[in-house]
mmCIF file of C-alpha atoms in Angstrom:
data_model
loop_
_atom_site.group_PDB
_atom_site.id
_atom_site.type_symbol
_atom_site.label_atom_id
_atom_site.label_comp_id
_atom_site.label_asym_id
_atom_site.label_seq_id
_atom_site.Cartn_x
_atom_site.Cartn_y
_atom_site.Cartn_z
ATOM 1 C CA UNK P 17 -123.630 75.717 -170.263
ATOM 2 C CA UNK P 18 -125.926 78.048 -172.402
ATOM 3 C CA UNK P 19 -126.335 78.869 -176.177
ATOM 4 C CA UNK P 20 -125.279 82.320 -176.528
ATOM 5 C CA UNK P 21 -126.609 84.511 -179.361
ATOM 6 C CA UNK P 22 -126.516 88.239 -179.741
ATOM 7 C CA UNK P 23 -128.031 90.497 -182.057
ATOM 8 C CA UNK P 24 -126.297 93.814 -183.486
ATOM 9 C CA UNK P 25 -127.736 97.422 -184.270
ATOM 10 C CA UNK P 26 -124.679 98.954 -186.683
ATOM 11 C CA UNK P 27 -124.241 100.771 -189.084
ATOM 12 C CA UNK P 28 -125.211 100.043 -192.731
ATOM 13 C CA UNK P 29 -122.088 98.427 -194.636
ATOM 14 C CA UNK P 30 -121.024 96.994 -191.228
ATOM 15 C CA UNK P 31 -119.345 93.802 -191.690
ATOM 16 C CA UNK P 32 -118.371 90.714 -189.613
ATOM 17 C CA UNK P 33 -115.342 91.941 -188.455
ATOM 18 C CA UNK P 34 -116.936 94.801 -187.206
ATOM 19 C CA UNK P 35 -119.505 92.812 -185.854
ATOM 20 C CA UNK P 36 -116.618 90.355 -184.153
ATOM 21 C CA UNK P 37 -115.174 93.945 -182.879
ATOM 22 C CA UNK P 38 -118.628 95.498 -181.235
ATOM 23 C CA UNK P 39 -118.451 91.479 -179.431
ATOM 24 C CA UNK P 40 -114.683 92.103 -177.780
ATOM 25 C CA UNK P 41 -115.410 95.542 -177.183
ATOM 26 C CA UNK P 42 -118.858 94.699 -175.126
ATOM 27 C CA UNK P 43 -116.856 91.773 -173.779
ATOM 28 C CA UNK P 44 -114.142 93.996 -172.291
ATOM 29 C CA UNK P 45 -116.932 96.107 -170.811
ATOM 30 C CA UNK P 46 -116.958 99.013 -173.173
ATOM 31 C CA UNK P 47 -120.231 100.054 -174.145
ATOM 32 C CA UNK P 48 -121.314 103.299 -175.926
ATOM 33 C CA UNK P 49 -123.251 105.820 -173.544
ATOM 34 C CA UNK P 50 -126.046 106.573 -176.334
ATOM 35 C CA UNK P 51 -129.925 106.608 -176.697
ATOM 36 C CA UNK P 52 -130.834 102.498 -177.528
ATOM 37 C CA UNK P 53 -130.846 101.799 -180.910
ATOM 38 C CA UNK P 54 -135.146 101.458 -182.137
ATOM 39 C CA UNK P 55 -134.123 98.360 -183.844
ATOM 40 C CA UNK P 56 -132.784 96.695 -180.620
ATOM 41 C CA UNK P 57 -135.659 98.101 -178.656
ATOM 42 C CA UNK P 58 -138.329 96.748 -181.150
ATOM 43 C CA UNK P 59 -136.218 92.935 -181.088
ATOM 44 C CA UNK P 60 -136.211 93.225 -177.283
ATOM 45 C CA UNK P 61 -140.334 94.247 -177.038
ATOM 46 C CA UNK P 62 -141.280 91.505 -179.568
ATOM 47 C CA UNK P 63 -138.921 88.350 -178.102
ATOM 48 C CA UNK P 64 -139.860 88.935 -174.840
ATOM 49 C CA UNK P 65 -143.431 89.103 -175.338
ATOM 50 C CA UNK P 66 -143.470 85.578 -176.488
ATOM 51 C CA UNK P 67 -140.433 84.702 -174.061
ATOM 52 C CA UNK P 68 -140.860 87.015 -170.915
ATOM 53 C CA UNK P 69 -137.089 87.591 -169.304
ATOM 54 C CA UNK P 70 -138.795 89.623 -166.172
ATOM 55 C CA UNK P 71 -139.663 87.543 -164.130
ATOM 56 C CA UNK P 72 -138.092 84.276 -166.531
ATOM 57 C CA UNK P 73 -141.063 81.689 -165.516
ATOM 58 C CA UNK P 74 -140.525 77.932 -164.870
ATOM 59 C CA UNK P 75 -140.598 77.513 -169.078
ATOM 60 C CA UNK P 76 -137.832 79.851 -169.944
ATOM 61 C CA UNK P 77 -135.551 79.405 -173.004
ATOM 62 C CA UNK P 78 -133.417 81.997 -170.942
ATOM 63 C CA UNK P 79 -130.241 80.982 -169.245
ATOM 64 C CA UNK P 80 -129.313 83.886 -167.893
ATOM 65 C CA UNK P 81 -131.939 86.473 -167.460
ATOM 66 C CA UNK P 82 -132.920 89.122 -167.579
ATOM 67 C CA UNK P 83 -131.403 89.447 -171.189
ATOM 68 C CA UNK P 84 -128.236 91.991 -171.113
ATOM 69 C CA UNK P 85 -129.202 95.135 -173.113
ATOM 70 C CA UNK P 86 -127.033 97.967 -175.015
ATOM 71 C CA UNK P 87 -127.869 100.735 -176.713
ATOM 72 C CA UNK P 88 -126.375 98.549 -179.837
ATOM 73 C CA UNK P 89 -126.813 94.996 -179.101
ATOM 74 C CA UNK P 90 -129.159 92.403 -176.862
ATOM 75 C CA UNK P 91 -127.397 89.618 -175.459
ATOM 76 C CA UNK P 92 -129.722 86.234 -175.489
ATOM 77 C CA UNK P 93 -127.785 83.676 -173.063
ATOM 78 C CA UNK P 94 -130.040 80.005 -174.090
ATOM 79 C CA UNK P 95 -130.752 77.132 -172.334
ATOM 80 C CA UNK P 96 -129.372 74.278 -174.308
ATOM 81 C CA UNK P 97 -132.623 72.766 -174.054
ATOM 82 C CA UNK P 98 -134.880 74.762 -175.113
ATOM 83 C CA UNK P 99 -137.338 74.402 -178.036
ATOM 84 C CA UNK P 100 -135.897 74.798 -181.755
ATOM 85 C CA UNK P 101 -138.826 77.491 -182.207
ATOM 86 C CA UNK P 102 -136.812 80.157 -179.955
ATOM 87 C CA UNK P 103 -133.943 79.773 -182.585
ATOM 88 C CA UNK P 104 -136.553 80.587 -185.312
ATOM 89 C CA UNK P 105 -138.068 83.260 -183.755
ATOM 90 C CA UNK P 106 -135.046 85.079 -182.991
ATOM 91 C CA UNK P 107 -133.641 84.587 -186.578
ATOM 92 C CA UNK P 108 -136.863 85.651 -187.656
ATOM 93 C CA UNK P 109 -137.274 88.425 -185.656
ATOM 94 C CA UNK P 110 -133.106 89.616 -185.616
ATOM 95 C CA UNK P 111 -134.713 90.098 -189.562
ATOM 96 C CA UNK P 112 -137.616 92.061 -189.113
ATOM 97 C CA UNK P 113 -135.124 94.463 -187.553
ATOM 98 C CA UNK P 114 -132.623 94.332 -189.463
ATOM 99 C CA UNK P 115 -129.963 93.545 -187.053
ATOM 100 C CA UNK P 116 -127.175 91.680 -187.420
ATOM 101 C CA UNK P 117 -126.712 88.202 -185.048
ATOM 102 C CA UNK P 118 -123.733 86.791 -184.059
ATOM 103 C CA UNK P 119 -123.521 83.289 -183.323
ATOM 104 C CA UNK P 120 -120.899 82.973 -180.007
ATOM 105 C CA UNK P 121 -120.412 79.406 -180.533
ATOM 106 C CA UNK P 122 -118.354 79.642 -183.757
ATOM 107 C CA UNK P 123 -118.072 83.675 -184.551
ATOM 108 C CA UNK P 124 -120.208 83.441 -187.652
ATOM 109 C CA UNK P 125 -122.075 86.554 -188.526
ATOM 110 C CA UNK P 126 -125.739 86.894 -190.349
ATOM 111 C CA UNK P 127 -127.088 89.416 -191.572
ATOM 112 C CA UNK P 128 -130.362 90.201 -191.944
ATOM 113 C CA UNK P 129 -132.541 88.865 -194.782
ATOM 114 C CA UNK P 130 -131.808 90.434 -198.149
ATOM 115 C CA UNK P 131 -128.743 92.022 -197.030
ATOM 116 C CA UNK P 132 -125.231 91.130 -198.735
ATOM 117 C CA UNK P 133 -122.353 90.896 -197.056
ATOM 118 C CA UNK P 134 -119.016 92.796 -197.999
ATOM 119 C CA UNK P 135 -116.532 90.598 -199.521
#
């Protein structure tokens, strides 16, 4: 059984629900045919430089890889074992570019440092 995490590239004012929404819709296999979002391109570049996905090495925090990729979200599929540290640097880095992550296990929604939620 993995972790599964997944960060979000929407729109500014974009709340959980529409975060929950982009998660069903990507689920049921509907993704938008657009250019990738820089902001998911820049989270991919920098988490898999510390955590390579291609080829996943014998110390992988990855579950499933290589890590599923839209043009508005990154799927991260963890090993339940891996090292706290991965969780930090993916919060951490989910910040730097401002993208939303949505915690599968329970539906909660963060947004990025500094950012307030609607509601």
């Amino acid at each position: 059984m993995s972790f599964d995490l997944s960060v979000w590239a929407l729109a500014d004012g974009a709340t959980p629900e529409d975060v929950r929404a982009a998660v069903q819709q990507c689920r049921s296999g509907r993704h938008h045919q657009r250019q990738p979002d820089p902001r998911c391109v820049g989270f991919y570049r920098a988490i898999t430089a510390s955590y390579p996905d291609q080829p996943a090495g014998p110390n992988t925090p990855w579950a499933v890889a290589p890590l599923h990729k839209a043009a508005d979200h990154i799927e991260l599929n963890l090993d339940p074992a891996c090292p706290d540290q991965v969780l930090l640097d993916i919060e951490r880095l989910a910040g730097e570019h401002r993208l939303m992550l949505f915690d599968a296990q329970d539906g909660s929604v963060y947004p990025p440092p500094g950012v307030r939620l609607p509601g």
